Tab-separated table of C-alpha atoms and ligand atoms in Angstrom:
chain	number	residue	atom	x	y	z
O	1	MET	CA	44.220	5.749	-8.170
O	2	HIS	CA	40.985	4.186	-7.954
O	3	ASN	CA	39.809	1.548	-10.557
O	4	LEU	CA	36.069	1.336	-10.644
O	5	ASN	CA	35.950	-1.114	-13.491
O	6	ASN	CA	35.099	-4.048	-11.204
O	7	GLU	CA	32.043	-1.902	-9.924
O	8	LEU	CA	30.995	-0.936	-13.408
O	9	GLU	CA	31.032	-4.658	-14.604
O	10	MET	CA	28.921	-5.559	-11.465
O	11	LEU	CA	26.444	-2.608	-12.048
O	12	LYS	CA	26.193	-3.727	-15.815
O	13	GLN	CA	25.147	-7.189	-14.780
O	14	VAL	CA	22.380	-5.833	-12.363
O	15	ILE	CA	21.156	-3.371	-14.922
O	16	GLN	CA	21.013	-6.288	-17.456
O	17	ASP	CA	18.682	-8.161	-15.120
O	18	PHE	CA	16.407	-4.920	-14.341
O	19	GLU	CA	15.903	-4.322	-18.178
O	20	LYS	CA	14.474	-7.726	-18.841
O	21	ASP	CA	10.670	-8.302	-18.965
O	22	ARG	CA	9.320	-9.067	-15.330
O	23	PRO	CA	5.832	-8.526	-13.500
O	24	VAL	CA	5.572	-4.896	-12.330
O	25	ASN	CA	5.300	-6.421	-8.595
O	26	THR	CA	6.036	-10.094	-7.341
O	27	ALA	CA	4.097	-9.594	-4.410
O	28	ALA	CA	6.545	-11.806	-2.068
O	29	SER	CA	5.361	-11.157	1.505
O	30	ALA	CA	8.110	-10.479	4.075
O	31	ARG	CA	8.206	-14.072	5.223
O	32	GLU	CA	8.792	-15.324	1.632
O	33	VAL	CA	11.613	-12.926	1.052
O	34	LEU	CA	13.248	-13.968	4.064
O	35	GLU	CA	13.270	-17.741	3.004
O	36	THR	CA	14.956	-16.923	-0.205
O	37	LEU	CA	17.404	-14.116	0.984
O	38	ASP	CA	19.637	-14.210	3.932
O	39	VAL	CA	20.209	-10.475	4.767
O	40	GLY	CA	21.815	-11.569	7.917
O	41	LEU	CA	25.485	-9.853	8.407
O	42	SER	CA	28.419	-11.318	9.976
O	43	ASP	CA	32.043	-11.420	11.054
O	44	SER	CA	33.427	-12.351	7.788
O	45	GLY	CA	33.061	-10.672	4.433
O	46	CYS	CA	31.946	-11.896	1.075
O	47	ASP	CA	33.068	-11.672	-2.739
O	48	SER	CA	31.994	-9.626	-5.649
O	49	GLU	CA	29.894	-12.562	-6.930
O	50	THR	CA	27.582	-12.596	-3.741
O	51	LEU	CA	27.129	-8.880	-3.504
O	52	ILE	CA	26.058	-9.034	-7.460
O	53	ALA	CA	23.505	-12.051	-6.592
O	54	PHE	CA	22.303	-10.064	-3.790
O	55	ALA	CA	21.686	-6.985	-5.833
O	56	LYS	CA	19.925	-9.014	-8.394
O	57	GLN	CA	17.495	-10.341	-5.782
O	58	TYR	CA	17.047	-7.132	-4.362
O	59	VAL	CA	16.154	-5.503	-7.681
O	60	GLY	CA	13.682	-8.365	-8.810
O	61	LEU	CA	12.024	-8.465	-5.641
O	62	ASN	CA	11.253	-4.822	-5.710
O	63	PRO	CA	7.966	-3.300	-7.324
O	64	ASP	CA	9.271	-1.807	-10.655
O	65	VAL	CA	8.066	1.559	-10.569
O	66	SER	CA	9.702	2.366	-13.876
O	67	GLN	CA	6.790	0.184	-15.694
O	68	THR	CA	3.802	1.867	-17.244
O	69	ASP	CA	1.814	-0.759	-15.131
O	70	PHE	CA	2.881	1.062	-11.863
O	71	PHE	CA	0.118	3.343	-11.177
O	72	LYS	CA	0.167	3.251	-7.321
O	73	LEU	CA	2.249	6.059	-6.197
O	74	LEU	CA	2.508	9.894	-7.217
O	75	TYR	CA	5.510	8.706	-9.277
O	76	SER	CA	6.049	6.200	-12.262
O	77	GLY	CA	8.519	5.931	-14.983
O	78	LEU	CA	12.436	6.025	-15.210
O	79	ASN	CA	13.921	9.316	-15.982
O	80	ALA	CA	17.267	8.219	-17.269
O	81	PRO	CA	19.468	11.739	-17.156
O	82	ALA	CA	18.519	12.001	-13.638
O	83	LEU	CA	19.507	8.604	-12.687
O	84	PHE	CA	22.825	9.307	-14.524
O	85	GLY	CA	22.899	12.558	-12.329
O	86	GLU	CA	22.086	10.486	-9.268
O	87	TRP	CA	25.146	8.094	-9.971
O	88	VAL	CA	27.454	11.027	-10.509
O	89	ALA	CA	26.536	12.625	-7.273
O	90	SER	CA	27.146	9.334	-5.357
O	91	LEU	CA	30.508	9.226	-7.408
O	92	SER	CA	31.649	12.386	-5.935
O	93	ASN	CA	29.895	12.247	-2.811
O	94	ALA	CA	29.575	16.086	-2.674
O	95	ASN	CA	28.278	17.572	0.726
O	96	MET	CA	26.018	20.612	0.295
O	97	HIS	CA	26.583	22.548	3.574
O	98	THR	CA	29.437	24.465	2.067
O	99	TYR	CA	30.365	25.668	-1.575
O	100	GLN	CA	33.887	24.222	-1.026
O	101	MET	CA	32.540	20.790	-0.627
O	102	SER	CA	30.111	21.022	-3.636
O	103	PRO	CA	31.147	23.771	-5.940
O	104	VAL	CA	29.305	22.739	-9.069
O	105	ALA	CA	26.300	21.150	-7.402
O	106	THR	CA	25.715	24.504	-5.281
O	107	LEU	CA	25.570	26.703	-8.241
O	108	MET	CA	23.372	23.919	-9.959
O	109	GLU	CA	21.012	24.382	-6.826
O	110	LEU	CA	20.955	28.005	-6.985
O	111	GLU	CA	19.813	27.912	-10.603
O	112	LEU	CA	17.114	25.453	-9.777
O	113	ILE	CA	15.995	27.589	-6.586
O	114	LYS	CA	16.026	30.582	-9.135
O	115	GLN	CA	14.107	28.751	-11.863
O	116	TRP	CA	11.448	27.754	-9.281
O	117	ASN	CA	11.045	31.361	-8.223
O	118	GLN	CA	10.377	32.401	-11.740
O	119	LEU	CA	7.910	29.733	-11.952
O	120	ILE	CA	6.193	30.823	-8.979
O	121	GLY	CA	6.362	34.446	-9.713
O	122	TYR	CA	8.637	35.215	-6.574
O	123	GLU	CA	10.663	38.273	-7.830
O	124	HIS	CA	13.407	38.086	-5.209
O	125	GLY	CA	12.796	34.910	-3.826
O	126	GLU	CA	15.132	32.221	-2.270
O	127	GLY	CA	15.173	28.534	-1.485
O	128	VAL	CA	16.968	25.606	-0.827
O	129	LEU	CA	16.778	21.780	-1.472
O	130	VAL	CA	15.279	19.536	1.262
O	131	SER	CA	14.892	15.944	1.991
O	132	GLY	CA	11.184	15.723	0.469
O	133	GLY	CA	7.881	17.348	0.581
O	134	SER	CA	7.668	16.353	4.198
O	135	GLN	CA	10.488	18.385	5.265
O	136	GLY	CA	9.511	21.367	2.816
O	137	ASN	CA	6.037	21.370	4.538
O	138	LEU	CA	7.937	21.441	7.941
O	139	ILE	CA	10.431	24.227	6.836
O	140	GLY	CA	6.970	25.938	5.608
O	141	MET	CA	5.424	25.620	8.910
O	142	MET	CA	8.757	26.519	10.927
O	143	LEU	CA	8.949	29.939	8.797
O	144	GLY	CA	5.415	30.710	9.991
O	145	ARG	CA	6.459	30.163	13.497
O	146	HIS	CA	9.353	32.411	13.094
O	147	HIS	CA	7.304	34.998	11.583
O	148	LYS	CA	4.870	35.135	14.336
O	149	VAL	CA	7.037	34.642	17.078
O	150	GLY	CA	10.186	36.208	16.367
O	151	ASP	CA	12.113	35.066	19.235
O	152	CYS	CA	10.806	31.239	19.025
O	153	LYS	CA	14.211	30.073	17.969
O	154	ARG	CA	16.090	30.957	21.105
O	155	LEU	CA	13.169	31.308	23.578
O	156	GLY	CA	10.579	28.599	22.442
O	157	LEU	CA	6.750	29.138	22.269
O	158	LEU	CA	6.741	31.603	25.231
O	159	GLY	CA	3.344	29.671	26.307
O	160	LYS	CA	1.456	30.750	23.250
O	161	THR	CA	-0.784	27.958	21.585
O	162	LEU	CA	0.096	28.410	18.213
O	163	VAL	CA	-2.580	27.109	15.751
O	164	ALA	CA	-1.980	25.795	12.079
O	165	TYR	CA	-4.799	25.432	9.414
O	166	VAL	CA	-4.671	23.078	6.557
O	167	SER	CA	-7.426	21.338	4.685
O	168	ASP	CA	-9.179	18.123	5.851
O	169	GLN	CA	-7.472	16.826	2.491
O	170	ALA	CA	-4.033	17.837	3.506
O	171	HIS	CA	-1.024	15.207	3.258
O	172	TYR	CA	-0.209	13.885	6.780
O	173	SER	CA	3.272	15.633	6.600
O	174	SER	CA	1.494	18.808	8.500
O	175	GLN	CA	0.850	16.595	11.471
O	176	ARG	CA	4.443	15.485	11.601
O	177	ALA	CA	5.388	19.161	11.367
O	178	ALA	CA	3.174	20.446	14.189
O	179	ASN	CA	4.510	17.927	16.213
O	180	LEU	CA	8.282	18.441	15.525
O	181	LEU	CA	7.874	22.073	15.947
O	182	GLY	CA	6.004	21.894	19.411
O	183	ILE	CA	2.761	23.155	18.009
O	184	GLY	CA	0.889	19.964	19.142
O	185	THR	CA	-1.400	18.108	16.577
O	186	ASP	CA	-4.449	19.046	18.286
O	187	ASN	CA	-3.380	22.752	17.302
O	188	LEU	CA	-3.409	21.611	13.552
O	189	ILE	CA	-6.888	22.335	12.358
O	190	GLY	CA	-8.479	20.221	9.232
O	191	VAL	CA	-10.428	22.767	7.633
O	192	ALA	CA	-13.382	21.338	5.729
O	193	SER	CA	-13.163	20.857	2.034
O	194	ASP	CA	-15.912	21.041	-0.512
O	195	GLU	CA	-17.157	18.341	-2.857
O	196	GLU	CA	-13.992	18.838	-4.993
O	197	GLY	CA	-11.762	18.179	-2.375
O	198	ARG	CA	-10.752	22.096	-1.985
O	199	LEU	CA	-10.335	23.972	1.094
O	200	ILE	CA	-13.290	26.246	1.894
O	201	PRO	CA	-12.028	29.729	2.742
O	202	GLU	CA	-15.065	30.755	4.462
O	203	GLU	CA	-14.773	27.771	6.988
O	204	LEU	CA	-10.745	28.824	7.277
O	205	GLU	CA	-11.944	32.190	8.397
O	206	LYS	CA	-14.332	30.632	10.873
O	207	GLU	CA	-11.762	28.414	12.148
O	208	ILE	CA	-9.278	31.292	12.617
O	209	LYS	CA	-11.956	33.314	14.555
O	210	SER	CA	-12.751	30.358	16.967
O	211	SER	CA	-9.128	30.186	17.500
O	212	LEU	CA	-8.953	33.906	18.442
O	213	GLU	CA	-11.974	33.695	20.566
O	214	LYS	CA	-10.294	30.791	22.701
O	215	GLY	CA	-7.152	33.233	23.313
O	216	HIS	CA	-5.114	31.104	20.795
O	217	THR	CA	-2.484	32.560	18.230
O	218	PRO	CA	-3.312	31.542	14.460
O	219	PHE	CA	0.119	31.503	12.662
O	220	TYR	CA	-0.020	29.355	9.492
O	221	ILE	CA	-2.308	28.273	6.613
O	222	GLY	CA	-1.048	25.581	4.517
O	223	LEU	CA	-2.806	25.074	1.420
O	224	THR	CA	-2.237	22.127	-0.998
O	225	ALA	CA	-1.731	22.160	-4.733
O	226	GLY	CA	-2.576	18.690	-5.936
O	227	THR	CA	-3.916	16.701	-2.777
O	228	THR	CA	-2.787	13.347	-2.388
O	229	VAL	CA	-5.937	11.415	-2.900
O	230	ILE	CA	-7.891	13.201	-5.562
O	231	GLY	CA	-5.332	15.626	-6.704
O	232	ALA	CA	-7.379	18.967	-5.866
O	233	TYR	CA	-5.991	22.378	-5.710
O	234	ASP	CA	-6.902	24.601	-2.626
O	235	PRO	CA	-8.028	28.143	-4.017
O	236	ILE	CA	-5.173	30.573	-3.374
O	237	LYS	CA	-6.336	34.012	-3.827
O	238	PRO	CA	-9.273	34.226	-1.126
O	239	CYS	CA	-6.911	32.166	1.615
O	240	ALA	CA	-4.100	34.964	0.763
O	241	GLU	CA	-6.576	37.626	1.660
O	242	ILE	CA	-7.507	35.776	4.838
O	243	ALA	CA	-3.597	35.356	5.634
O	244	LYS	CA	-3.250	38.692	4.989
O	245	ARG	CA	-6.168	40.008	7.142
O	246	TYR	CA	-4.753	38.115	9.917
O	247	ALA	CA	-1.042	38.286	9.406
O	248	LEU	CA	-0.703	34.621	8.851
O	249	TRP	CA	2.024	32.714	6.985
O	250	LEU	CA	0.709	31.328	3.798
O	251	HIS	CA	2.560	27.976	2.666
O	252	VAL	CA	1.620	25.871	-0.536
O	253	ASP	CA	2.272	22.243	-0.637
O	254	GLY	CA	2.981	21.629	-4.164
O	255	ALA	CA	4.697	18.247	-3.650
O	256	TRP	CA	2.662	16.483	-6.130
O	257	GLY	CA	0.912	19.431	-8.304
O	258	ALA	CA	3.410	22.159	-8.716
O	259	PRO	CA	4.682	20.630	-12.051
O	260	VAL	CA	1.281	22.417	-13.910
O	261	LEU	CA	3.409	25.456	-13.545
O	262	PHE	CA	5.475	24.273	-16.299
O	263	SER	CA	2.240	24.145	-18.372
O	264	LYS	CA	0.751	27.387	-20.029
O	265	ASP	CA	-2.576	25.028	-20.434
O	266	HIS	CA	-2.483	24.058	-16.835
O	267	ARG	CA	-0.823	26.647	-14.734
O	268	HIS	CA	-4.131	28.218	-13.711
O	269	LEU	CA	-4.603	25.497	-11.501
O	270	MET	CA	-2.186	27.578	-9.208
O	271	SER	CA	-3.156	30.907	-10.368
O	272	ASP	CA	-1.957	33.537	-7.703
O	273	VAL	CA	0.551	31.241	-6.149
O	274	SER	CA	2.896	34.448	-6.052
O	275	LEU	CA	0.894	35.565	-3.507
O	276	SER	CA	2.050	32.758	-0.866
O	277	ASP	CA	5.253	33.189	1.334
O	278	SER	CA	6.582	30.032	0.585
O	279	MET	CA	6.113	26.679	-1.623
O	280	SER	CA	7.413	23.381	-1.443
O	281	TRP	CA	7.975	21.041	-4.467
O	282	ASP	CA	9.280	17.239	-5.305
O	283	ALA	CA	11.024	16.364	-8.340
O	284	HIS	CA	10.772	12.936	-7.186
O	285	LYS	CA	7.105	12.844	-7.839
O	286	LEU	CA	5.598	13.920	-11.267
O	287	LEU	CA	9.351	14.788	-12.716
O	288	SER	CA	10.300	11.210	-12.050
O	289	VAL	CA	13.682	11.982	-10.398
O	290	PRO	CA	14.963	9.371	-8.261
O	291	LEU	CA	14.234	9.815	-4.711
O	292	THR	CA	14.697	12.190	-2.997
O	293	ALA	CA	14.700	15.552	-4.573
O	294	SER	CA	12.594	18.271	-3.231
O	295	GLY	CA	12.907	22.156	-2.416
O	296	ILE	CA	11.203	24.855	-0.533
O	297	GLN	CA	10.911	28.192	-2.139
O	298	VAL	CA	10.500	31.398	-0.086
O	299	LYS	CA	9.287	34.840	-1.258
O	300	ASN	CA	11.267	37.212	1.173
O	301	PRO	CA	15.162	36.531	1.053
O	302	GLY	CA	16.683	36.130	4.443
O	303	MET	CA	14.019	34.277	5.835
O	304	LEU	CA	15.643	30.754	5.668
O	305	LYS	CA	18.798	31.695	7.179
O	306	ASP	CA	17.202	33.863	9.804
O	307	ALA	CA	14.617	31.392	10.824
O	308	ILE	CA	17.249	28.395	10.644
O	309	ALA	CA	20.916	29.411	11.206
O	310	GLY	CA	22.845	28.942	14.231
O	311	GLY	CA	26.297	27.074	15.312
O	312	GLY	CA	28.817	25.704	13.038
O	313	GLY	CA	30.720	29.016	12.501
O	314	GLU	CA	33.779	27.728	14.571
O	315	TYR	CA	34.542	24.665	12.332
O	316	LEU	CA	32.477	24.584	9.155
O	317	PHE	CA	30.887	28.005	7.622
O	318	HIS	CA	34.275	29.920	7.507
O	319	GLN	CA	34.028	33.365	6.164
O	320	ASP	CA	36.026	33.191	3.013
O	321	GLU	CA	35.286	34.492	-0.673
O	322	ASN	CA	32.383	31.943	-1.311
O	323	ALA	CA	30.762	32.355	2.275
O	324	ASP	CA	27.808	33.647	0.413
O	325	PHE	CA	27.263	30.214	-1.547
O	326	ASN	CA	27.120	28.249	1.540
O	327	LEU	CA	23.953	26.812	1.670
O	328	GLY	CA	24.171	24.940	4.840
O	329	GLU	CA	22.904	28.032	6.809
O	330	LYS	CA	19.596	27.678	5.266
O	331	SER	CA	19.344	24.087	5.707
O	332	ILE	CA	18.121	22.123	8.801
O	333	GLN	CA	20.662	19.310	7.704
O	334	CYS	CA	24.079	19.451	8.109
O	335	GLY	CA	25.578	16.770	5.690
O	336	ARG	CA	23.366	16.961	2.444
O	337	ARG	CA	23.386	14.882	-0.654
O	338	ALA	CA	24.037	16.696	-3.806
O	339	ASP	CA	20.509	16.065	-5.068
O	340	SER	CA	20.658	19.151	-7.526
O	341	LEU	CA	22.724	17.313	-9.630
O	342	LYS	CA	19.961	14.783	-10.732
O	343	VAL	CA	17.144	17.417	-10.818
O	344	TRP	CA	19.471	19.800	-12.930
O	345	MET	CA	20.766	16.846	-15.419
O	346	SER	CA	16.918	16.072	-16.063
O	347	TRP	CA	15.969	19.652	-16.538
O	348	LYS	CA	19.057	20.294	-18.824
O	349	ALA	CA	18.228	17.331	-21.015
O	350	ASN	CA	14.267	17.932	-21.044
O	351	GLY	CA	14.154	21.542	-20.976
O	352	SER	CA	11.305	23.221	-19.067
O	353	GLN	CA	9.232	22.650	-22.384
O	354	GLY	CA	10.012	18.840	-21.760
O	355	PHE	CA	8.311	19.044	-18.354
O	356	ALA	CA	5.324	21.027	-19.635
O	357	ASN	CA	5.039	18.367	-22.497
O	358	LYS	CA	4.921	15.349	-19.888
O	359	VAL	CA	2.074	17.421	-17.768
O	360	GLU	CA	0.029	18.143	-20.934
O	361	HIS	CA	0.331	14.702	-22.385
O	362	LEU	CA	-0.690	13.014	-19.005
O	363	GLN	CA	-3.695	15.570	-18.780
O	364	ILE	CA	-5.026	14.241	-22.235
O	365	MET	CA	-4.390	10.664	-20.933
O	366	LYS	CA	-6.452	11.621	-17.680
O	367	ALA	CA	-9.154	13.058	-19.826
O	368	HIS	CA	-9.270	9.675	-21.723
O	369	CYS	CA	-9.487	7.622	-18.506
O	370	VAL	CA	-12.277	9.789	-17.159
O	371	GLU	CA	-14.166	9.498	-20.137
O	372	GLN	CA	-13.792	5.485	-20.220
O	373	ILE	CA	-14.770	5.438	-16.581
O	374	GLU	CA	-17.800	7.540	-17.139
O	375	ASN	CA	-18.961	5.595	-20.119
O	376	HIS	CA	-18.495	2.202	-18.549
O	377	PRO	CA	-21.662	0.503	-16.844
O	378	ARG	CA	-19.937	-0.747	-13.914
O	379	PHE	CA	-17.483	2.035	-12.907
O	380	THR	CA	-18.357	4.958	-10.918
O	381	LEU	CA	-16.170	8.249	-10.504
O	382	LEU	CA	-15.770	9.221	-6.801
O	383	ALA	CA	-14.162	12.322	-7.180
O	384	PRO	CA	-13.741	14.958	-10.123
O	385	SER	CA	-10.270	14.686	-11.459
O	386	ALA	CA	-8.304	18.171	-11.778
O	387	TYR	CA	-5.047	16.619	-12.066
O	388	LEU	CA	-3.622	13.087	-12.784
O	389	ASN	CA	-5.600	11.197	-9.843
O	390	ILE	CA	-8.378	9.088	-10.883
O	391	LEU	CA	-10.607	7.858	-7.871
O	392	PHE	CA	-13.187	5.481	-9.242
O	393	ARG	CA	-14.759	2.182	-8.150
O	394	TYR	CA	-16.223	-0.915	-9.561
O	395	GLU	CA	-20.054	-1.448	-8.714
O	396	PRO	CA	-21.926	-4.504	-9.480
O	397	GLU	CA	-25.385	-4.606	-10.720
O	398	ALA	CA	-26.790	-5.929	-7.413
O	399	ALA	CA	-26.817	-3.060	-4.730
O	400	LEU	CA	-23.853	-3.428	-2.228
O	401	SER	CA	-23.254	-1.563	0.956
O	402	GLU	CA	-20.230	0.875	1.551
O	403	GLU	CA	-18.475	-1.532	3.398
O	404	GLN	CA	-19.044	-4.361	0.699
O	405	LEU	CA	-17.874	-1.976	-2.095
O	406	ARG	CA	-14.770	-1.277	-0.288
O	407	GLU	CA	-13.930	-4.786	0.293
O	408	LEU	CA	-14.744	-5.213	-3.498
O	409	ASN	CA	-12.449	-2.827	-4.722
O	410	ILE	CA	-9.719	-3.730	-2.287
O	411	THR	CA	-9.902	-7.102	-3.469
O	412	ILE	CA	-9.688	-5.827	-7.054
O	413	CYS	CA	-6.511	-4.235	-6.218
O	414	LYS	CA	-4.913	-6.857	-4.337
O	415	ASN	CA	-5.568	-9.528	-6.915
O	416	LEU	CA	-4.034	-7.348	-9.811
O	417	LYS	CA	-1.180	-6.956	-7.615
O	418	SER	CA	-0.340	-10.440	-6.738
O	419	LYS	CA	-0.784	-11.550	-10.385
O	420	GLY	CA	1.884	-8.639	-11.170
O	421	SER	CA	-0.352	-7.465	-14.102
O	422	SER	CA	-0.993	-3.769	-12.641
O	423	PHE	CA	0.222	-2.285	-9.538
O	424	ILE	CA	-2.798	-0.065	-8.431
O	425	ASP	CA	-4.012	1.102	-4.999
O	426	TYR	CA	-7.208	2.070	-3.068
O	427	ALA	CA	-7.879	5.114	-1.023
O	428	SER	CA	-11.216	7.003	0.013
O	429	PHE	CA	-12.689	10.568	-0.365
O	430	LYS	CA	-15.569	11.840	1.703
O	431	GLY	CA	-16.758	8.172	3.127
O	432	ARG	CA	-16.537	6.597	-0.078
O	433	SER	CA	-13.700	4.184	-0.971
O	434	GLY	CA	-12.362	3.077	-4.251
O	435	ILE	CA	-9.390	2.440	-6.627
O	436	ARG	CA	-6.795	5.545	-6.980
O	437	LEU	CA	-5.120	5.495	-10.215
O	438	ILE	CA	-2.324	7.935	-10.766
O	439	LEU	CA	-1.149	8.591	-13.993
O	440	GLY	CA	2.590	9.487	-13.509
O	441	ASN	CA	4.422	7.800	-16.144
O	442	VAL	CA	4.999	9.869	-19.370
O	443	ASP	CA	5.054	6.510	-21.422
O	444	THR	CA	1.413	6.224	-20.654
O	445	THR	CA	-0.933	5.476	-23.908
O	446	SER	CA	-4.766	5.362	-24.120
O	447	GLU	CA	-4.080	1.858	-24.864
O	448	ILE	CA	-2.465	1.345	-21.403
O	449	VAL	CA	-5.075	3.115	-19.641
O	450	ASP	CA	-7.892	0.807	-21.587
O	451	ASN	CA	-5.898	-2.391	-20.416
O	452	VAL	CA	-5.770	-1.304	-16.879
O	453	LEU	CA	-9.504	-0.271	-16.696
O	454	ALA	CA	-10.434	-3.566	-18.480
O	455	LEU	CA	-8.415	-5.580	-16.040
O	456	CYS	CA	-10.390	-3.819	-13.100
O	457	ALA	CA	-13.481	-4.702	-14.627
O	458	GLU	CA	-12.615	-8.197	-15.578
O	459	GLU	CA	-11.491	-8.781	-11.961
O	460	GLY	CA	-14.739	-6.945	-10.553
O	461	ASP	CA	-16.805	-9.364	-12.712
O	462	LEU	CA	-15.150	-12.251	-11.627
O	463	LEU	CA	-15.367	-11.622	-8.008
O	464	THR	CA	-19.130	-10.824	-8.364
O	465	GLN	CA	-20.357	-13.544	-10.637
Y	501	PLP	C1	0.419	16.260	-1.193
Y	501	PLP	C2	1.821	15.837	-0.451
Y	501	PLP	N1	2.782	16.628	0.176
Y	501	PLP	C3	3.584	16.186	0.706
Y	501	PLP	C4	3.859	14.859	0.467
Y	501	PLP	C5	5.116	14.192	1.161
Y	501	PLP	O1	6.092	14.160	0.333
Y	501	PLP	P1	7.481	13.314	0.385
Y	501	PLP	O2	7.043	11.911	0.304
Y	501	PLP	O3	8.305	13.827	-0.418
Y	501	PLP	O4	7.841	13.653	1.787
Y	501	PLP	C6	3.136	14.004	-0.071
Y	501	PLP	C7	3.342	12.555	-0.283
Y	501	PLP	O5	2.834	11.930	-1.242
Y	501	PLP	C8	1.925	14.560	-0.828
Y	501	PLP	O6	1.135	13.815	-1.593
């Protein structure tokens, strides 16, 4: 029998430290951390007290992403039911390749897949959980390749030059996918986006025609629902018509923006998503489930196994009474964590309505933030804000060049980060750089929004006086 009382006590001590008030970021450089923490390993072991001390330092030196002052990434906050699920999943060490190694987690994963298919409107859809939005987009492109070149799995690309299309605002994971799948990153076309950061369908069609003229083989369109920098939603319906006309696979990257599907008020941002062939989502972004927790949904059942399965039948995927429940043949991974547990626990605790409420609350906070920026004499909004990304900058009275404005706003971000008061970051859109504020924490209030804007303005004033 196991006795985990000691580990439980150890964890409690670390949690006590975690719960104490502390700055959102220590801003310690790698050199400074190495001076205080010896991460070297050696032949001899150590006692529990040493491990606790390291764990406390580890937590103390990590940015505290659970705080409402953490605006840097596409997630912020702490989702307690999901954290509980994460701990239980690690305790069981379930493996998702076969039903027999993860009976309940498999059924939970299938329920999550069913729920997402309903949200999207894939009537007979299938899906599988993946290691992140990047893998979701990789699988989406892989399905497109399989759809266009059926024998690709066995025979490779057969000398064809396959071409994929995403917007010039798409996440870099499409480049990774084009590289991994043998498409070549030069054959991933970044289609022009409009002033609101949305892919322009007419430009997409022009690019497809141009590829055809070169004798290339278009195969995949990857739209984004919620772009990384400004949160733009690509128009699905006109692109679905183009995909149909040229027999291309239509994938939607919903890693960041798909949670709007929970909200009656905001799901219009993804209207006609059911016209797509696949969609990826992340629960570890807006839904605040601990990293990683993501999935890919596919409209036509059977596609995943068709495109992916191969091998393992002799020792792993036994044809027993539960063979239909083995998720491993739909996955590019062999060993896979039971991520379903934390997503399911979070969904069970919050209900779908809880997720809808989060989207709606944060949209109200976003509207407040945009209004404050628009009414502030020193702030300029650099892009419209359809979702929960706000890109703006501080501009002093004196005219500065684009490069000077970029430097100024980067310095504002760095100074706030090193003071530990707010963790914000910078980004650029259409040649203009500014501060990217992400509203992802459900506990955000209008006072918190006002506070971070006031800190940015104060810092900007200080730097330009
Ligand atoms: C739009 C979009 N797609 C995909 C990804 C990649 O997701 P992940 O970090 O889960 O691999 C990101 C990450 O920020 C993203 O913003």
